[in-house]
CSV table of N, CA and C in Angstrom, one decimal:
chain,number,residue,atom,x,y,z
A,1,MET,N,0.8,-1.2,0.0
A,1,MET,CA,0.0,0.0,0.0
A,1,MET,C,0.9,1.2,0.0
A,2,SER,N,2.0,1.2,0.7
A,2,SER,CA,2.8,2.4,0.8
A,2,SER,C,3.5,2.7,-0.6
A,3,SER,N,3.7,1.7,-1.4
A,3,SER,CA,4.3,1.9,-2.7
A,3,SER,C,3.3,2.7,-3.6
A,4,VAL,N,2.0,2.4,-3.4
A,4,VAL,CA,1.0,3.2,-4.2
A,4,VAL,C,1.0,4.6,-3.7
A,5,SER,N,1.0,4.8,-2.4
A,5,SER,CA,1.0,6.2,-1.8
A,5,SER,C,2.3,6.9,-2.2
A,6,SER,N,3.4,6.2,-2.2
A,6,SER,CA,4.7,6.8,-2.6
A,6,SER,C,4.6,7.1,-4.1
A,7,SER,N,4.0,6.2,-4.9
A,7,SER,CA,3.9,6.5,-6.3
A,7,SER,C,2.9,7.7,-6.6
A,8,ASP,N,1.8,7.7,-5.8
A,8,ASP,CA,0.9,8.8,-6.0
A,8,ASP,C,1.5,10.2,-5.6
A,9,ALA,N,2.3,10.1,-4.5
A,9,ALA,CA,3.0,11.4,-4.1
A,9,ALA,C,4.0,11.8,-5.1
A,10,GLU,N,4.7,10.8,-5.7
A,10,GLU,CA,5.7,11.1,-6.7
A,10,GLU,C,5.0,11.7,-8.0
A,11,LEU,N,3.9,11.2,-8.4
A,11,LEU,CA,3.1,11.7,-9.5
A,11,LEU,C,2.6,13.1,-9.2
A,12,SER,N,2.1,13.3,-8.0
A,12,SER,CA,1.7,14.6,-7.6
A,12,SER,C,2.8,15.6,-7.6
A,13,ARG,N,3.9,15.2,-7.1
A,13,ARG,CA,5.1,16.2,-7.0
A,13,ARG,C,5.5,16.5,-8.5
A,14,ALA,N,5.6,15.5,-9.3
A,14,ALA,CA,6.0,15.7,-10.7
A,14,ALA,C,5.0,16.6,-11.4
A,15,ARG,N,3.7,16.4,-11.1
A,15,ARG,CA,2.6,17.3,-11.7
A,15,ARG,C,2.8,18.7,-11.2
A,16,ARG,N,3.1,18.9,-9.9
A,16,ARG,CA,3.3,20.3,-9.4
A,16,ARG,C,4.5,20.9,-10.1
A,17,GLN,N,5.6,20.1,-10.3
A,17,GLN,CA,6.8,20.6,-10.9
A,17,GLN,C,6.5,21.0,-12.4
A,18,THR,N,5.7,20.2,-13.1
A,18,THR,CA,5.4,20.5,-14.4
A,18,THR,C,4.5,21.8,-14.5
A,19,ILE,N,3.5,21.9,-13.6
A,19,ILE,CA,2.7,23.1,-13.6
A,19,ILE,C,3.5,24.3,-13.3
A,20,ASN,N,4.5,24.2,-12.3
A,20,ASN,CA,5.4,25.3,-12.1
A,20,ASN,C,6.2,25.7,-13.3
A,21,ARG,N,6.7,24.7,-14.0
A,21,ARG,CA,7.5,25.0,-15.2
A,21,ARG,C,6.6,25.7,-16.3
A,22,ILE,N,5.4,25.3,-16.4
A,22,ILE,CA,4.4,25.9,-17.3
A,22,ILE,C,4.2,27.4,-17.0
A,23,THR,N,3.9,27.6,-15.7
A,23,THR,CA,3.6,29.0,-15.3
A,23,THR,C,4.9,29.9,-15.4
A,24,GLU,N,6.0,29.3,-15.1
A,24,GLU,CA,7.3,30.1,-15.3
A,24,GLU,C,7.5,30.3,-16.8
A,25,THR,N,7.2,29.4,-17.6
A,25,THR,CA,7.4,29.6,-19.1
A,25,THR,C,6.4,30.6,-19.6
A,26,ILE,N,5.2,30.7,-19.1
A,26,ILE,CA,4.2,31.7,-19.5
A,26,ILE,C,4.8,33.1,-19.1
A,27,ARG,N,5.4,33.2,-17.9
A,27,ARG,CA,5.9,34.5,-17.5
A,27,ARG,C,7.1,34.8,-18.4
A,28,GLU,N,8.0,33.9,-18.7
A,28,GLU,CA,9.1,34.1,-19.5
A,28,GLU,C,8.7,34.5,-21.0
A,29,MET,N,7.6,33.8,-21.5
A,29,MET,CA,7.1,34.2,-22.8
A,29,MET,C,6.7,35.6,-22.8
A,30,SER,N,6.1,36.1,-21.7
A,30,SER,CA,5.6,37.5,-21.7
A,30,SER,C,6.8,38.4,-21.8
A,31,VAL,N,7.9,38.1,-21.0
A,31,VAL,CA,9.1,39.0,-21.1
A,31,VAL,C,9.7,39.0,-22.5
A,32,VAL,N,9.9,37.8,-23.1
A,32,VAL,CA,10.5,37.7,-24.4
A,32,VAL,C,9.6,38.4,-25.4
A,33,MET,N,8.3,38.2,-25.4
A,33,MET,CA,7.5,38.9,-26.4
A,33,MET,C,7.5,40.4,-26.2
A,34,THR,N,7.6,40.9,-24.9
A,34,THR,CA,7.7,42.3,-24.7
A,34,THR,C,9.0,42.8,-25.3
A,35,VAL,N,10.1,42.1,-25.1
A,35,VAL,CA,11.4,42.5,-25.7
A,35,VAL,C,11.3,42.5,-27.2
A,36,LEU,N,10.7,41.5,-27.8
A,36,LEU,CA,10.6,41.4,-29.2
A,36,LEU,C,9.8,42.6,-29.7
A,37,ASN,N,8.7,42.9,-29.0
A,37,ASN,CA,7.9,44.1,-29.4
A,37,ASN,C,8.6,45.4,-29.3
A,38,LEU,N,9.4,45.5,-28.2
A,38,LEU,CA,10.2,46.7,-28.0
A,38,LEU,C,11.2,46.9,-29.2
A,39,ARG,N,11.9,45.8,-29.5
A,39,ARG,CA,12.9,45.9,-30.6
A,39,ARG,C,12.3,46.2,-31.9
A,40,ALA,N,11.1,45.6,-32.2
A,40,ALA,CA,10.4,45.8,-33.4
A,40,ALA,C,10.0,47.3,-33.5
A,41,GLY,N,9.5,47.8,-32.3
A,41,GLY,CA,9.1,49.2,-32.3
A,41,GLY,C,10.3,50.2,-32.5
A,42,GLU,N,11.4,49.8,-32.0
A,42,GLU,CA,12.6,50.6,-32.3
A,42,GLU,C,12.9,50.7,-33.8
A,43,GLN,N,12.6,49.7,-34.5
A,43,GLN,CA,12.9,49.7,-35.9
A,43,GLN,C,12.0,50.7,-36.7
A,44,VAL,N,10.9,51.0,-36.1
A,44,VAL,CA,9.9,51.9,-36.8
A,44,VAL,C,9.7,53.1,-36.0
A,45,GLY,N,10.4,53.3,-34.9
A,45,GLY,CA,10.2,54.5,-34.1
A,45,GLY,C,9.0,54.6,-33.2
A,46,LEU,N,8.5,53.4,-32.8
A,46,LEU,CA,7.3,53.4,-32.0
A,46,LEU,C,7.6,52.8,-30.6
A,47,ARG,N,6.9,53.3,-29.6
A,47,ARG,CA,6.9,52.7,-28.3
A,47,ARG,C,6.1,51.4,-28.2
A,48,ASP,N,6.3,50.6,-27.1
A,48,ASP,CA,5.6,49.4,-26.9
A,48,ASP,C,4.1,49.6,-27.0
A,49,VAL,N,3.6,50.6,-26.3
A,49,VAL,CA,2.1,50.8,-26.2
A,49,VAL,C,1.6,51.2,-27.6
A,50,GLU,N,2.3,51.9,-28.3
A,50,GLU,CA,1.9,52.3,-29.7
A,50,GLU,C,1.9,51.1,-30.6
A,51,MET,N,2.8,50.2,-30.4
A,51,MET,CA,2.8,48.9,-31.2
A,51,MET,C,1.6,48.1,-30.8
A,52,LYS,N,1.3,48.1,-29.5
A,52,LYS,CA,0.1,47.3,-29.1
A,52,LYS,C,-1.2,47.9,-29.6
A,53,ALA,N,-1.3,49.2,-29.7
A,53,ALA,CA,-2.5,49.8,-30.2
A,53,ALA,C,-2.6,49.4,-31.7
A,54,LEU,N,-1.5,49.5,-32.4
A,54,LEU,CA,-1.6,49.1,-33.8
A,54,LEU,C,-1.9,47.7,-34.0
A,55,ASP,N,-1.4,46.8,-33.2
A,55,ASP,CA,-1.7,45.4,-33.3
A,55,ASP,C,-3.2,45.1,-33.1
A,56,VAL,N,-3.8,45.8,-32.1
A,56,VAL,CA,-5.2,45.6,-31.9
A,56,VAL,C,-6.0,46.1,-33.1
A,57,LEU,N,-5.6,47.2,-33.6
A,57,LEU,CA,-6.3,47.8,-34.8
A,57,LEU,C,-6.1,46.9,-36.0
A,58,MET,N,-4.9,46.4,-36.2
A,58,MET,CA,-4.7,45.5,-37.3
A,58,MET,C,-5.5,44.2,-37.2
A,59,ARG,N,-5.6,43.7,-36.0
A,59,ARG,CA,-6.4,42.4,-35.9
A,59,ARG,C,-7.9,42.6,-35.8
A,60,ASP,N,-8.3,43.6,-35.1
A,60,ASP,CA,-9.7,43.8,-34.8
A,60,ASP,C,-10.4,44.8,-35.7
A,61,GLY,N,-9.6,45.6,-36.5
A,61,GLY,CA,-10.2,46.6,-37.3
A,61,GLY,C,-10.5,47.9,-36.6
A,62,ALA,N,-11.0,48.9,-37.4
A,62,ALA,CA,-11.3,50.2,-36.9
A,62,ALA,C,-12.2,50.2,-35.6
A,63,MET,N,-11.9,51.1,-34.7
A,63,MET,CA,-12.7,51.2,-33.5
A,63,MET,C,-12.5,52.6,-33.0
A,64,SER,N,-13.4,53.0,-32.1
A,64,SER,CA,-13.3,54.3,-31.5
A,64,SER,C,-12.1,54.4,-30.5
A,65,ALA,N,-11.7,55.6,-30.3
A,65,ALA,CA,-10.6,55.8,-29.3
A,65,ALA,C,-10.9,55.3,-28.0
A,66,LYS,N,-12.2,55.5,-27.6
A,66,LYS,CA,-12.6,55.0,-26.3
A,66,LYS,C,-12.5,53.5,-26.2
A,67,ALA,N,-13.0,52.8,-27.2
A,67,ALA,CA,-13.0,51.3,-27.3
A,67,ALA,C,-11.5,50.8,-27.3
A,68,LEU,N,-10.7,51.5,-28.0
A,68,LEU,CA,-9.3,51.1,-28.1
A,68,LEU,C,-8.6,51.3,-26.7
A,69,GLY,N,-8.9,52.4,-26.1
A,69,GLY,CA,-8.4,52.7,-24.8
A,69,GLY,C,-8.8,51.7,-23.7
A,70,GLN,N,-10.1,51.3,-23.8
A,70,GLN,CA,-10.6,50.3,-22.9
A,70,GLN,C,-9.9,49.0,-23.1
A,71,ARG,N,-9.7,48.6,-24.4
A,71,ARG,CA,-9.1,47.4,-24.7
A,71,ARG,C,-7.6,47.3,-24.2
A,72,LEU,N,-7.0,48.4,-24.2
A,72,LEU,CA,-5.6,48.5,-23.8
A,72,LEU,C,-5.4,48.9,-22.3
A,73,GLY,N,-6.6,49.2,-21.7
A,73,GLY,CA,-6.5,49.6,-20.3
A,73,GLY,C,-5.9,51.0,-20.1
A,74,MET,N,-6.1,51.9,-21.0
A,74,MET,CA,-5.5,53.2,-21.0
A,74,MET,C,-6.5,54.3,-20.6
A,75,HIS,N,-6.0,55.3,-19.9
A,75,HIS,CA,-6.8,56.4,-19.6
A,75,HIS,C,-7.1,57.2,-20.9
A,76,PRO,N,-8.3,57.8,-21.1
A,76,PRO,CA,-8.6,58.4,-22.3
A,76,PRO,C,-7.6,59.5,-22.7
A,77,ALA,N,-7.1,60.3,-21.8
A,77,ALA,CA,-6.1,61.3,-22.1
A,77,ALA,C,-4.8,60.7,-22.7
A,78,THR,N,-4.4,59.6,-22.1
A,78,THR,CA,-3.2,58.9,-22.5
A,78,THR,C,-3.4,58.4,-23.9
A,79,MET,N,-4.6,57.8,-24.1
A,79,MET,CA,-4.9,57.2,-25.4
A,79,MET,C,-4.9,58.3,-26.5
A,80,THR,N,-5.4,59.5,-26.2
A,80,THR,CA,-5.5,60.6,-27.1
A,80,THR,C,-4.0,60.9,-27.6
A,81,GLY,N,-3.1,61.0,-26.6
A,81,GLY,CA,-1.7,61.3,-26.9
A,81,GLY,C,-1.1,60.2,-27.8
A,82,ILE,N,-1.4,59.0,-27.5
A,82,ILE,CA,-0.9,57.9,-28.3
A,82,ILE,C,-1.4,58.0,-29.8
A,83,LEU,N,-2.7,58.2,-29.9
A,83,LEU,CA,-3.3,58.3,-31.2
A,83,LEU,C,-2.8,59.5,-32.0
A,84,ASP,N,-2.6,60.6,-31.3
A,84,ASP,CA,-2.1,61.8,-32.0
A,84,ASP,C,-0.7,61.5,-32.6
A,85,LYS,N,0.1,60.8,-31.8
A,85,LYS,CA,1.5,60.4,-32.4
A,85,LYS,C,1.3,59.5,-33.5
A,86,LEU,N,0.5,58.5,-33.4
A,86,LEU,CA,0.3,57.5,-34.5
A,86,LEU,C,-0.3,58.2,-35.7
A,87,GLU,N,-1.2,59.1,-35.6
A,87,GLU,CA,-1.8,59.8,-36.7
A,87,GLU,C,-0.7,60.7,-37.4
A,88,LYS,N,0.0,61.4,-36.6
A,88,LYS,CA,1.1,62.3,-37.1
A,88,LYS,C,2.1,61.5,-37.9
A,89,GLY,N,2.4,60.3,-37.4
A,89,GLY,CA,3.4,59.4,-38.1
A,89,GLY,C,2.8,58.7,-39.3
A,90,GLY,N,1.5,58.8,-39.6
A,90,GLY,CA,0.9,58.2,-40.7
A,90,GLY,C,0.5,56.7,-40.5
A,91,TRP,N,0.5,56.3,-39.2
A,91,TRP,CA,0.1,54.9,-38.8
A,91,TRP,C,-1.4,54.7,-38.8
A,92,VAL,N,-2.1,55.7,-38.4
A,92,VAL,CA,-3.6,55.6,-38.3
A,92,VAL,C,-4.2,56.9,-38.8
A,93,ALA,N,-5.5,56.7,-39.2
A,93,ALA,CA,-6.3,57.8,-39.6
A,93,ALA,C,-7.6,57.8,-38.8
A,94,ARG,N,-8.0,59.1,-38.5
A,94,ARG,CA,-9.3,59.2,-37.8
A,94,ARG,C,-10.4,59.5,-38.9
A,95,GLU,N,-11.4,58.7,-38.8
A,95,GLU,CA,-12.5,58.8,-39.8
A,95,GLU,C,-13.9,58.7,-39.1
A,96,ARG,N,-14.8,59.4,-39.7
A,96,ARG,CA,-16.2,59.4,-39.1
A,96,ARG,C,-16.8,58.0,-39.4
A,97,ASP,N,-17.5,57.5,-38.4
A,97,ASP,CA,-18.2,56.2,-38.5
A,97,ASP,C,-19.4,56.4,-39.5
A,98,PRO,N,-19.4,55.7,-40.6
A,98,PRO,CA,-20.5,55.9,-41.6
A,98,PRO,C,-21.9,55.6,-41.0
A,99,ASP,N,-21.9,54.8,-39.9
A,99,ASP,CA,-23.2,54.4,-39.3
A,99,ASP,C,-23.6,55.4,-38.2
A,100,ASP,N,-22.7,56.1,-37.7
A,100,ASP,CA,-23.0,57.1,-36.6
A,100,ASP,C,-21.9,58.3,-36.7
A,101,ARG,N,-22.3,59.3,-37.4
A,101,ARG,CA,-21.4,60.4,-37.7
A,101,ARG,C,-20.8,61.1,-36.5
A,102,ARG,N,-21.4,60.8,-35.3
A,102,ARG,CA,-20.9,61.4,-34.1
A,102,ARG,C,-19.6,60.7,-33.6
A,103,VAL,N,-19.4,59.5,-34.1
A,103,VAL,CA,-18.3,58.6,-33.6
A,103,VAL,C,-17.2,58.7,-34.6
A,104,VAL,N,-16.0,58.9,-34.0
A,104,VAL,CA,-14.8,58.9,-34.8
A,104,VAL,C,-14.1,57.5,-34.7
A,105,LEU,N,-13.8,56.9,-35.8
A,105,LEU,CA,-13.1,55.6,-35.7
A,105,LEU,C,-11.6,55.8,-36.0
A,106,ILE,N,-10.8,55.0,-35.4
A,106,ILE,CA,-9.4,54.9,-35.6
A,106,ILE,C,-9.1,53.8,-36.6
A,107,GLN,N,-8.6,54.1,-37.7
A,107,GLN,CA,-8.4,53.1,-38.8
A,107,GLN,C,-6.8,53.0,-39.0
A,108,PRO,N,-6.3,51.8,-39.0
A,108,PRO,CA,-4.9,51.6,-39.3
A,108,PRO,C,-4.7,51.9,-40.8
A,109,VAL,N,-3.5,52.5,-41.1
A,109,VAL,CA,-3.2,52.8,-42.5
A,109,VAL,C,-2.4,51.6,-43.0
A,110,ARG,N,-3.0,50.9,-44.0
A,110,ARG,CA,-2.5,49.7,-44.5
A,110,ARG,C,-1.0,49.8,-44.9
A,111,GLU,N,-0.7,50.8,-45.7
A,111,GLU,CA,0.6,50.9,-46.2
A,111,GLU,C,1.7,51.0,-45.1
A,112,ARG,N,1.4,51.8,-44.1
A,112,ARG,CA,2.3,51.9,-42.9
A,112,ARG,C,2.4,50.7,-42.1
A,113,VAL,N,1.2,50.1,-41.7
A,113,VAL,CA,1.3,48.9,-40.9
A,113,VAL,C,1.9,47.7,-41.6
A,114,GLY,N,2.0,47.8,-42.9
A,114,GLY,CA,2.7,46.7,-43.7
A,114,GLY,C,4.2,46.7,-43.2
A,115,GLU,N,4.7,47.8,-42.8
A,115,GLU,CA,6.1,47.8,-42.3
A,115,GLU,C,6.2,46.9,-41.1
A,116,ILE,N,5.2,46.9,-40.2
A,116,ILE,CA,5.3,46.1,-39.0
A,116,ILE,C,5.0,44.7,-39.4
A,117,VAL,N,4.1,44.4,-40.3
A,117,VAL,CA,3.8,43.0,-40.7
A,117,VAL,C,5.1,42.4,-41.2
A,118,ARG,N,5.9,43.2,-42.0
A,118,ARG,CA,7.1,42.6,-42.6
A,118,ARG,C,8.2,42.4,-41.5
A,119,LEU,N,8.2,43.2,-40.4
A,119,LEU,CA,9.1,43.0,-39.3
A,119,LEU,C,8.9,41.6,-38.6
A,120,PHE,N,7.6,41.2,-38.5
A,120,PHE,CA,7.3,40.0,-37.8
A,120,PHE,C,7.1,38.8,-38.8
A,121,ALA,N,7.3,39.0,-40.1
A,121,ALA,CA,7.1,37.9,-41.0
A,121,ALA,C,7.9,36.7,-40.7
A,122,GLY,N,9.2,36.9,-40.4
A,122,GLY,CA,10.0,35.7,-40.1
A,122,GLY,C,9.5,34.9,-38.9
A,123,MET,N,9.2,35.7,-37.8
A,123,MET,CA,8.7,35.1,-36.6
A,123,MET,C,7.4,34.3,-36.9
A,124,ASN,N,6.5,34.9,-37.7
A,124,ASN,CA,5.2,34.2,-38.0
A,124,ASN,C,5.5,33.0,-38.8
A,125,ASN,N,6.4,33.0,-39.8
A,125,ASN,CA,6.7,31.8,-40.6
A,125,ASN,C,7.3,30.7,-39.7
A,126,VAL,N,8.2,31.0,-38.8
A,126,VAL,CA,8.8,30.0,-37.9
A,126,VAL,C,7.7,29.4,-37.0
A,127,SER,N,6.8,30.3,-36.5
A,127,SER,CA,5.7,29.8,-35.7
A,127,SER,C,4.8,28.8,-36.4
A,128,ILE,N,4.5,29.2,-37.6
A,128,ILE,CA,3.6,28.2,-38.4
A,128,ILE,C,4.3,26.9,-38.7
A,129,SER,N,5.6,27.0,-39.0
A,129,SER,CA,6.4,25.7,-39.1
A,129,SER,C,6.4,24.9,-37.9
A,130,MET,N,6.6,25.6,-36.7
A,130,MET,CA,6.6,24.9,-35.4
A,130,MET,C,5.2,24.2,-35.2
A,131,LEU,N,4.2,24.9,-35.4
A,131,LEU,CA,2.8,24.4,-35.2
A,131,LEU,C,2.5,23.3,-36.1
A,132,ASP,N,3.1,23.2,-37.3
A,132,ASP,CA,2.8,22.1,-38.3
A,132,ASP,C,3.2,20.8,-37.7
A,133,LYS,N,4.0,20.7,-36.7
A,133,LYS,CA,4.4,19.4,-36.2
A,133,LYS,C,3.3,18.8,-35.2
A,134,TYR,N,2.3,19.5,-34.9
A,134,TYR,CA,1.2,19.1,-34.0
A,134,TYR,C,0.0,18.6,-34.9
A,135,ASP,N,-0.7,17.6,-34.4
A,135,ASP,CA,-1.9,17.2,-35.1
A,135,ASP,C,-3.1,18.1,-34.7
A,136,ALA,N,-4.2,17.8,-35.3
A,136,ALA,CA,-5.4,18.7,-35.1
A,136,ALA,C,-5.8,18.7,-33.6
A,137,ASP,N,-5.8,17.6,-33.0
A,137,ASP,CA,-6.3,17.5,-31.5
A,137,ASP,C,-5.3,18.3,-30.7
A,138,GLN,N,-4.0,18.1,-30.9
A,138,GLN,CA,-3.0,18.8,-30.1
A,138,GLN,C,-3.1,20.3,-30.4
A,139,LEU,N,-3.4,20.7,-31.6
A,139,LEU,CA,-3.6,22.2,-31.9
A,139,LEU,C,-4.8,22.7,-31.1
A,140,ASP,N,-5.9,21.9,-31.1
A,140,ASP,CA,-7.1,22.3,-30.3
A,140,ASP,C,-6.7,22.5,-28.9
A,141,THR,N,-5.9,21.6,-28.3
A,141,THR,CA,-5.5,21.7,-26.9
A,141,THR,C,-4.7,22.9,-26.7
A,142,ILE,N,-3.7,23.2,-27.6
A,142,ILE,CA,-2.9,24.4,-27.4
A,142,ILE,C,-3.7,25.6,-27.5
A,143,LEU,N,-4.6,25.7,-28.5
A,143,LEU,CA,-5.5,26.8,-28.6
A,143,LEU,C,-6.4,27.0,-27.4
A,144,ASP,N,-6.9,26.0,-26.9
A,144,ASP,CA,-7.7,26.0,-25.6
A,144,ASP,C,-6.9,26.6,-24.5
A,145,PHE,N,-5.7,26.0,-24.3
A,145,PHE,CA,-4.9,26.5,-23.2
A,145,PHE,C,-4.5,28.0,-23.3
A,146,LEU,N,-4.0,28.4,-24.5
A,146,LEU,CA,-3.7,29.8,-24.7
A,146,LEU,C,-4.9,30.7,-24.5
A,147,SER,N,-6.0,30.3,-25.0
A,147,SER,CA,-7.2,31.1,-24.9
A,147,SER,C,-7.6,31.3,-23.4
A,148,ASN,N,-7.4,30.2,-22.6
A,148,ASN,CA,-7.7,30.3,-21.2
A,148,ASN,C,-6.7,31.2,-20.5
A,149,VAL,N,-5.4,31.1,-20.9
A,149,VAL,CA,-4.4,32.0,-20.3
A,149,VAL,C,-4.8,33.5,-20.6
A,150,VAL,N,-5.2,33.8,-21.8
A,150,VAL,CA,-5.6,35.1,-22.2
A,150,VAL,C,-6.8,35.6,-21.3
A,151,ASP,N,-7.8,34.7,-21.2
A,151,ASP,CA,-9.0,35.0,-20.5
A,151,ASP,C,-8.6,35.3,-19.0
A,152,LEU,N,-7.8,34.4,-18.4
A,152,LEU,CA,-7.4,34.6,-17.0
A,152,LEU,C,-6.6,35.9,-16.8
A,153,ALA,N,-5.7,36.3,-17.7
A,153,ALA,CA,-5.0,37.5,-17.6
A,153,ALA,C,-5.9,38.7,-17.8
A,154,ARG,N,-6.9,38.6,-18.7
A,154,ARG,CA,-7.8,39.7,-18.9
A,154,ARG,C,-8.7,39.9,-17.7
A,155,SER,N,-9.1,38.8,-17.1
A,155,SER,CA,-10.0,38.8,-15.9
A,155,SER,C,-9.2,39.4,-14.7
A,156,ALA,N,-7.9,39.0,-14.6
A,156,ALA,CA,-7.1,39.6,-13.5
A,156,ALA,C,-6.9,41.1,-13.7
A,157,SER,N,-6.7,41.5,-14.9
A,157,SER,CA,-6.5,42.9,-15.2
A,157,SER,C,-7.8,43.7,-14.9
A,158,THR,N,-9.0,43.2,-15.3
A,158,THR,CA,-10.2,44.0,-15.1
A,158,THR,C,-10.6,43.9,-13.6
A,159,ALA,N,-10.1,42.9,-12.9
A,159,ALA,CA,-10.4,42.9,-11.4
A,159,ALA,C,-9.7,44.1,-10.7
A,160,TRP,N,-8.5,44.4,-11.2
A,160,TRP,CA,-7.8,45.6,-10.7
A,160,TRP,C,-8.6,46.9,-11.0
A,161,ASP,N,-9.2,46.9,-12.1
A,161,ASP,CA,-10.0,48.1,-12.5
A,161,ASP,C,-11.2,48.2,-11.5
A,162,ARG,N,-11.8,47.1,-11.1
A,162,ARG,CA,-13.0,47.2,-10.2
A,162,ARG,C,-12.5,47.6,-8.8
A,163,GLU,N,-11.3,47.2,-8.4
A,163,GLU,CA,-10.8,47.6,-7.1
A,163,GLU,C,-10.4,49.0,-7.0
A,164,ALA,N,-10.1,49.7,-8.1
A,164,ALA,CA,-9.6,51.0,-8.1
A,164,ALA,C,-10.7,52.0,-7.8
């Protein structure tokens, strides 16, 4: 009986160690991705938060400054400054919403954001090659895991907003 308990304890310890390695890897991934984003931003003269704003606009499409600020967790005045710089640099354009003329939408300028897409092309190609080694079920598991990590981080971030 003690060998079963010992085996169970060993499995439990190994599981905790694996979970710790996963959480440490998530934290390291965050650091490495931030450094990558900073270095890419240096190539085009943008700060990290400006790169993140463009990334959101490139993936999600045009949105109001308020919606973008909420998505990035930015104060409206800070968001205005960021958008002013991006507009001055030709990265974004402010356009009236055709469905509601009172709303101004922030639209990424395709020609300019193409510079950023080209910066990350190598990384994207390597990522696709890496993911090609997983079967469909494994890819579903990876997607589920990463989606849950994003949801947990988003939830933790908004919890701070509610406490403030």
